[in-house]
Each structure stands twice: as structure tokens, then as C-alpha cells.
Amino acid sequence: MKWEWKLSEPGANSGIKYFVNNETGLGIEYQMIDDNDWVTSGKMQANDYHTTGAVYELYAPSSTKELKPVGEWNDGKIISRDGEIEHWLNGRLIAKYNRFSNDFKEKIALSKFAKIEGFGLDKEGHILLQDHESIVYFRNIKIRRL
């Protein structure tokens, strides 16, 4: 999946969820947020698992990511092949994991998703554009079924 996105205002928060379960409406998330405002305002927790490009709550993105300022377009990409997942931001690989690995299961067990049986393990699921009461623009969304 590839898409372009931009945040409209300081403090904006959104994301794209994938492998979303039909019953719970929950899925793994590519976080999209105004990193600067959330950190300086004290709204963000003291870890990078909630910053742009993170596998929300589970894996922090690379510290070398290049997030464009609020109001400018960013390029996002999620690649999924046989359980191997990659998060890309503006042409750079910023997070990579295997959703069937022991490491993934251990991270789930330590997260707020711990009590959700089978979280992130569905063979198939939906894609969800998340709303957190922020205006976020999406364009040029391209999805290829593998």
C-alpha cells in the first residue's frame, strides 16, 4: 500500500490500520502524528512507539526518519509479504518486523493489546483510515493485493 498524506494542524493525529479484524475493528497501525507538537506539549508518552511511522505501541521507527512539517505532503508505504512487514516514510525504510515472530508476540503481551486474543495475527483483514478528530488529507492511495 502506498499513499500521500499531510496533517492540517499542529497536534494532528491519525494513522492507517491494517489486518483489521472484522469483529473487533482493531488492527496493526502505521502511526501518523505531529511528532513535534505531541512531544513539546507533553501529550506523548515517554517512548517513540507512538511517533510517526511507528508500529503503534509495538515498534519505534528509525531515528533517521524524515517527517515533513505540518501542512506538507509525506509519502507513506506499507509492504507485507509472508508476515514480514515494512513501514516506509518519504522513501526510507523506518520500521520492519515479522508479525508471526516470537518478538512480535512478546511485544503484544507487554502492550495494551495483550488481552485481545490473536491481535495482529489474522491471515487477512481490512484497511482502516483512522480518525482522531484531526483533519488529515490523503491522496493517491494505491493498494495491491498480494
Coordinates of N, CA and C in Angstrom, one line a residue:
M1 N 0.8 -1.2 0.0 CA 0.0 0.0 0.0 C 0.9 1.2 0.0
K2 N 0.5 2.2 -0.8 CA 1.2 3.5 -0.9 C 0.2 4.6 -0.8
W3 N 0.6 5.7 -0.2 CA -0.3 6.9 -0.2 C 0.5 8.1 0.2
E4 N -0.1 9.2 -0.1 CA 0.4 10.5 0.3 C -0.5 11.1 1.4
W5 N 0.1 11.8 2.3 CA -0.7 12.3 3.4 C -0.1 13.6 4.0
K6 N -1.0 14.4 4.6 CA -0.5 15.6 5.3 C -1.4 15.9 6.4
L7 N -0.8 16.4 7.5 CA -1.5 16.8 8.7 C -1.9 18.3 8.5
S8 N -3.1 18.7 8.9 CA -3.6 20.0 8.6 C -3.2 21.0 9.7
E9 N -2.9 20.6 10.9 CA -2.7 21.5 12.0 C -1.8 20.9 13.1
P10 N -1.2 21.7 13.9 CA -0.3 21.2 15.0 C -1.2 20.3 15.9
G11 N -0.6 19.2 16.3 CA -1.2 18.3 17.2 C -2.1 17.3 16.5
A12 N -2.1 17.3 15.2 CA -3.0 16.3 14.4 C -2.5 14.9 14.7
N13 N -3.4 14.0 14.7 CA -3.1 12.6 15.0 C -4.0 11.7 14.1
S14 N -3.4 10.7 13.4 CA -4.2 9.8 12.6 C -3.3 8.6 12.4
G15 N -3.7 7.7 11.5 CA -3.0 6.5 11.2 C -3.7 5.7 10.2
I16 N -3.0 4.6 9.8 CA -3.6 3.6 8.9 C -3.5 2.3 9.6
K17 N -4.6 1.7 9.8 CA -4.6 0.3 10.4 C -4.8 -0.7 9.3
Y18 N -4.1 -1.8 9.5 CA -4.1 -2.9 8.5 C -4.3 -4.2 9.2
F19 N -4.7 -5.3 8.5 CA -5.1 -6.5 9.1 C -6.1 -6.3 10.2
V20 N -7.1 -5.4 9.8 CA -8.1 -5.1 10.8 C -9.1 -6.2 10.9
N21 N -9.4 -6.6 12.1 CA -10.3 -7.8 12.4 C -11.7 -7.3 12.2
N22 N -12.5 -8.2 11.6 CA -14.0 -7.9 11.3 C -14.7 -7.7 12.6
E23 N -14.5 -8.5 13.6 CA -15.3 -8.4 14.8 C -14.8 -7.3 15.8
T24 N -13.5 -7.1 16.0 CA -13.1 -6.1 16.9 C -12.9 -4.7 16.3
G25 N -12.7 -4.7 15.0 CA -12.3 -3.4 14.4 C -10.9 -2.9 14.7
L26 N -10.1 -3.8 15.3 CA -8.8 -3.4 15.6 C -7.8 -4.0 14.6
G27 N -6.6 -3.3 14.5 CA -5.6 -3.8 13.6 C -4.3 -3.2 14.0
I28 N -3.2 -3.6 13.3 CA -1.9 -3.0 13.5 C -1.9 -1.6 12.8
E29 N -1.2 -0.7 13.4 CA -1.3 0.7 13.0 C 0.1 1.3 12.5
Y30 N 0.0 1.9 11.4 CA 1.1 2.8 10.9 C 0.7 4.2 11.5
Q31 N 1.4 4.7 12.5 CA 1.1 5.9 13.2 C 1.4 7.2 12.3
M32 N 0.5 8.1 12.3 CA 0.8 9.4 11.6 C 0.4 10.5 12.5
I33 N 1.3 11.3 13.0 CA 1.1 12.3 14.1 C 2.0 13.4 14.0
D34 N 1.7 14.6 14.5 CA 2.6 15.7 14.6 C 3.5 15.4 15.7
D35 N 4.7 14.8 15.4 CA 5.6 14.4 16.4 C 6.0 15.6 17.3
N36 N 6.3 16.8 16.7 CA 6.8 17.9 17.4 C 5.8 18.5 18.4
D37 N 4.6 18.7 18.0 CA 3.6 19.2 19.0 C 3.3 18.2 20.1
W38 N 3.2 16.9 19.8 CA 2.9 15.9 20.8 C 4.0 15.8 21.8
V39 N 5.2 16.0 21.4 CA 6.3 15.9 22.4 C 6.4 17.1 23.2
T40 N 6.4 18.3 22.6 CA 6.6 19.5 23.3 C 5.4 19.9 24.2
S41 N 4.2 19.4 23.9 CA 3.0 19.7 24.7 C 2.9 18.7 25.9
G42 N 3.7 17.7 25.8 CA 3.6 16.7 26.9 C 2.5 15.6 26.7
K43 N 1.9 15.7 25.6 CA 0.8 14.7 25.3 C 1.3 13.3 25.0
M44 N 2.6 13.2 24.4 CA 3.1 12.0 24.0 C 3.8 11.3 25.2
Q45 N 3.6 10.0 25.3 CA 4.3 9.2 26.3 C 5.8 9.2 26.1
A46 N 6.5 8.8 27.1 CA 8.0 8.9 27.0 C 8.6 7.7 26.2
N47 N 8.1 7.4 25.1 CA 8.7 6.5 24.2 C 8.4 6.8 22.7
D48 N 9.1 6.2 21.8 CA 8.9 6.5 20.4 C 7.9 5.6 19.7
Y49 N 7.2 4.7 20.5 CA 6.3 3.8 19.9 C 5.0 4.5 19.5
H50 N 4.9 5.8 19.7 CA 3.7 6.5 19.3 C 4.0 7.6 18.3
T51 N 5.2 7.6 17.7 CA 5.5 8.7 16.8 C 5.2 8.3 15.3
T52 N 5.3 9.2 14.4 CA 5.0 8.9 13.0 C 5.9 7.8 12.5
G53 N 5.2 6.8 11.8 CA 5.9 5.7 11.2 C 6.0 4.5 12.2
A54 N 5.7 4.7 13.4 CA 5.8 3.6 14.4 C 4.8 2.5 14.1
V55 N 5.1 1.3 14.4 CA 4.1 0.3 14.5 C 3.4 0.5 15.9
Y56 N 2.4 1.3 15.9 CA 1.8 1.9 17.1 C 1.8 0.9 18.3
E57 N 2.5 1.4 19.4 CA 2.5 0.7 20.7 C 3.5 -0.4 20.7
L58 N 4.1 -0.8 19.5 CA 4.9 -2.0 19.4 C 6.4 -1.8 19.0
Y59 N 6.6 -1.1 17.9 CA 7.9 -0.8 17.4 C 8.1 0.6 17.1
A60 N 9.2 1.2 17.5 CA 9.5 2.6 17.2 C 10.1 2.7 15.8
P61 N 9.9 3.8 15.1 CA 10.5 4.0 13.8 C 12.0 4.4 14.0
S62 N 12.7 4.3 12.9 CA 14.1 4.6 12.9 C 14.3 6.1 13.2
S63 N 15.3 6.4 14.0 CA 15.6 7.8 14.4 C 16.1 8.6 13.2
T64 N 16.3 8.0 12.0 CA 16.8 8.7 10.9 C 15.6 9.1 9.9
K65 N 14.4 8.9 10.4 CA 13.2 9.2 9.5 C 13.2 10.7 9.2
E66 N 12.6 11.0 8.1 CA 12.5 12.4 7.7 C 11.0 12.8 7.5
L67 N 10.4 13.2 8.6 CA 9.0 13.7 8.6 C 8.9 15.1 8.2
K68 N 8.1 15.4 7.2 CA 7.9 16.8 6.7 C 7.0 17.6 7.7
P69 N 7.1 18.9 7.7 CA 6.3 19.7 8.7 C 4.8 19.6 8.4
V70 N 4.1 20.0 9.4 CA 2.6 20.1 9.3 C 2.3 20.9 8.0
G71 N 1.3 20.5 7.2 CA 0.9 21.2 6.0 C 1.7 20.8 4.7
E72 N 2.7 19.9 4.9 CA 3.4 19.4 3.7 C 3.1 17.9 3.5
W73 N 3.1 17.5 2.2 CA 2.8 16.1 1.9 C 3.9 15.2 2.2
N74 N 3.6 14.1 2.8 CA 4.5 13.0 3.1 C 4.1 11.8 2.3
D75 N 5.0 10.9 2.0 CA 4.8 9.6 1.3 C 4.9 8.5 2.3
G76 N 3.8 7.7 2.4 CA 3.8 6.5 3.3 C 3.7 5.2 2.4
K77 N 4.3 4.2 3.0 CA 4.2 2.9 2.3 C 4.2 1.8 3.4
I78 N 3.4 0.8 3.2 CA 3.4 -0.4 4.0 C 3.6 -1.6 3.0
I79 N 4.5 -2.4 3.3 CA 4.8 -3.7 2.5 C 4.6 -4.9 3.4
S80 N 3.8 -5.8 2.9 CA 3.5 -7.0 3.7 C 3.8 -8.3 2.8
R81 N 4.7 -9.1 3.2 CA 5.0 -10.3 2.5 C 5.3 -11.5 3.5
D82 N 4.4 -12.5 3.5 CA 4.6 -13.6 4.3 C 4.9 -13.3 5.8
G83 N 4.2 -12.3 6.3 CA 4.4 -12.0 7.7 C 5.4 -10.9 8.0
E84 N 6.3 -10.6 7.0 CA 7.3 -9.6 7.1 C 6.6 -8.3 6.7
I85 N 6.7 -7.3 7.6 CA 6.0 -6.0 7.4 C 7.1 -4.9 7.4
E86 N 7.0 -4.0 6.5 CA 7.8 -2.8 6.4 C 7.0 -1.5 6.4
H87 N 7.5 -0.6 7.2 CA 6.9 0.8 7.2 C 7.9 1.7 6.5
W88 N 7.5 2.5 5.5 CA 8.3 3.4 4.8 C 7.8 4.8 5.0
L89 N 8.7 5.8 5.1 CA 8.3 7.2 5.1 C 9.2 8.0 4.2
N90 N 8.6 8.7 3.3 CA 9.4 9.6 2.4 C 10.6 8.9 1.8
G91 N 10.4 7.6 1.3 CA 11.4 6.9 0.6 C 12.4 6.1 1.5
R92 N 12.2 6.2 2.8 CA 13.1 5.5 3.7 C 12.4 4.4 4.5
L93 N 13.1 3.3 4.6 CA 12.5 2.2 5.5 C 12.8 2.6 6.9
I94 N 11.7 2.7 7.7 CA 11.8 3.2 9.1 C 11.4 2.2 10.1
A95 N 10.7 1.1 9.7 CA 10.3 0.0 10.7 C 10.2 -1.3 9.9
K96 N 10.6 -2.4 10.6 CA 10.5 -3.7 10.0 C 10.3 -4.7 11.1
Y97 N 9.3 -5.6 10.9 CA 9.1 -6.7 11.8 C 8.4 -7.9 11.2
N98 N 8.3 -9.0 11.9 CA 7.6 -10.1 11.4 C 6.5 -10.4 12.4
R99 N 5.2 -10.3 11.9 CA 4.1 -10.4 12.8 C 3.8 -11.8 13.3
F100 N 4.5 -12.7 12.8 CA 4.4 -14.1 13.4 C 5.6 -14.5 14.2
S101 N 6.5 -13.6 14.5 CA 7.7 -13.9 15.3 C 7.4 -13.9 16.8
N102 N 8.3 -14.5 17.5 CA 8.2 -14.5 19.0 C 8.3 -13.1 19.5
D103 N 9.2 -12.3 18.9 CA 9.4 -10.9 19.3 C 8.1 -10.1 19.2
F104 N 7.4 -10.3 18.1 CA 6.1 -9.6 18.0 C 5.1 -10.0 19.1
K105 N 5.0 -11.3 19.3 CA 4.1 -11.9 20.3 C 4.5 -11.3 21.7
E106 N 5.8 -11.2 22.0 CA 6.3 -10.7 23.3 C 5.9 -9.2 23.4
K107 N 6.0 -8.5 22.3 CA 5.7 -7.0 22.4 C 4.2 -6.9 22.6
I108 N 3.4 -7.7 21.9 CA 1.9 -7.7 22.2 C 1.6 -7.9 23.6
A109 N 2.3 -8.9 24.2 CA 2.0 -9.3 25.6 C 2.3 -8.2 26.6
L110 N 3.2 -7.3 26.2 CA 3.6 -6.2 27.1 C 2.8 -4.9 26.7
S111 N 1.9 -4.9 25.8 CA 1.2 -3.7 25.3 C -0.2 -3.7 25.8
K112 N -0.9 -2.6 25.4 CA -2.3 -2.5 25.7 C -3.2 -3.5 24.9
F113 N -2.6 -4.2 24.0 CA -3.3 -5.2 23.2 C -3.2 -6.6 23.8
A114 N -2.6 -6.7 24.9 CA -2.3 -8.1 25.5 C -3.5 -8.9 25.7
K115 N -4.7 -8.3 26.0 CA -5.9 -9.1 26.3 C -6.7 -9.4 25.1
I116 N -6.3 -8.9 23.9 CA -7.0 -9.1 22.7 C -6.4 -10.4 22.0
E117 N -7.1 -11.5 22.2 CA -6.6 -12.7 21.6 C -6.3 -12.7 20.1
G118 N -5.1 -13.1 19.7 CA -4.8 -13.1 18.3 C -4.6 -11.8 17.7
F119 N -4.3 -10.7 18.5 CA -4.2 -9.4 17.9 C -3.1 -9.4 16.8
G120 N -3.4 -8.9 15.6 CA -2.4 -8.8 14.5 C -2.1 -10.1 13.8
L121 N -2.7 -11.1 14.1 CA -2.4 -12.4 13.6 C -3.4 -12.9 12.5
D122 N -4.4 -12.2 12.2 CA -5.4 -12.6 11.2 C -4.7 -12.8 9.9
K123 N -5.1 -13.8 9.1 CA -4.5 -14.0 7.8 C -4.8 -12.9 6.8
E124 N -6.0 -12.4 6.9 CA -6.5 -11.3 6.1 C -7.2 -10.3 7.0
G125 N -7.5 -9.1 6.4 CA -8.2 -8.1 7.2 C -8.4 -6.9 6.3
H126 N -9.1 -5.9 6.9 CA -9.4 -4.7 6.2 C -8.3 -3.6 6.5
I127 N -8.4 -2.6 5.7 CA -7.5 -1.4 5.9 C -8.5 -0.3 6.4
L128 N -8.0 0.5 7.4 CA -8.8 1.5 8.0 C -8.0 2.8 8.1
L129 N -8.6 3.9 7.7 CA -8.1 5.2 7.8 C -8.6 5.7 9.1
Q130 N -7.7 6.0 10.1 CA -8.1 6.4 11.4 C -8.5 7.8 11.6
D131 N -9.4 8.1 12.4 CA -9.8 9.5 12.8 C -9.6 9.7 14.3
H132 N -8.9 10.8 14.6 CA -8.7 11.2 16.0 C -9.2 12.7 16.1
E133 N -10.2 13.1 15.4 CA -10.8 14.4 15.4 C -9.8 15.4 14.8
S134 N -8.9 15.0 14.0 CA -7.9 15.9 13.3 C -8.2 15.8 11.8
I135 N -8.0 17.0 11.1 CA -8.1 16.9 9.7 C -6.8 16.5 9.1
V136 N -6.9 15.4 8.4 CA -5.7 14.8 7.8 C -6.1 14.5 6.3
Y137 N -5.2 14.9 5.4 CA -5.5 14.7 4.0 C -4.8 13.4 3.5
F138 N -5.5 12.7 2.6 CA -4.9 11.5 2.0 C -5.1 11.7 0.5
R139 N -4.2 11.3 -0.3 CA -4.4 11.3 -1.8 C -3.5 10.2 -2.4
N140 N -3.8 9.8 -3.6 CA -3.0 8.8 -4.4 C -2.8 7.5 -3.6
I141 N -3.9 7.0 -3.0 CA -3.9 5.8 -2.3 C -3.9 4.6 -3.3
K142 N -2.9 3.8 -3.2 CA -2.7 2.6 -4.1 C -2.5 1.4 -3.2
I143 N -3.4 0.4 -3.5 CA -3.4 -0.9 -2.8 C -3.2 -2.0 -3.8
R144 N -2.3 -2.9 -3.5 CA -2.1 -4.1 -4.3 C -2.3 -5.3 -3.4
R145 N -3.2 -6.2 -3.8 CA -3.4 -7.4 -3.1 C -2.3 -8.4 -3.4
L146 N -1.7 -8.9 -2.4 CA -0.6 -9.9 -2.6 C -1.0 -11.3 -2.3

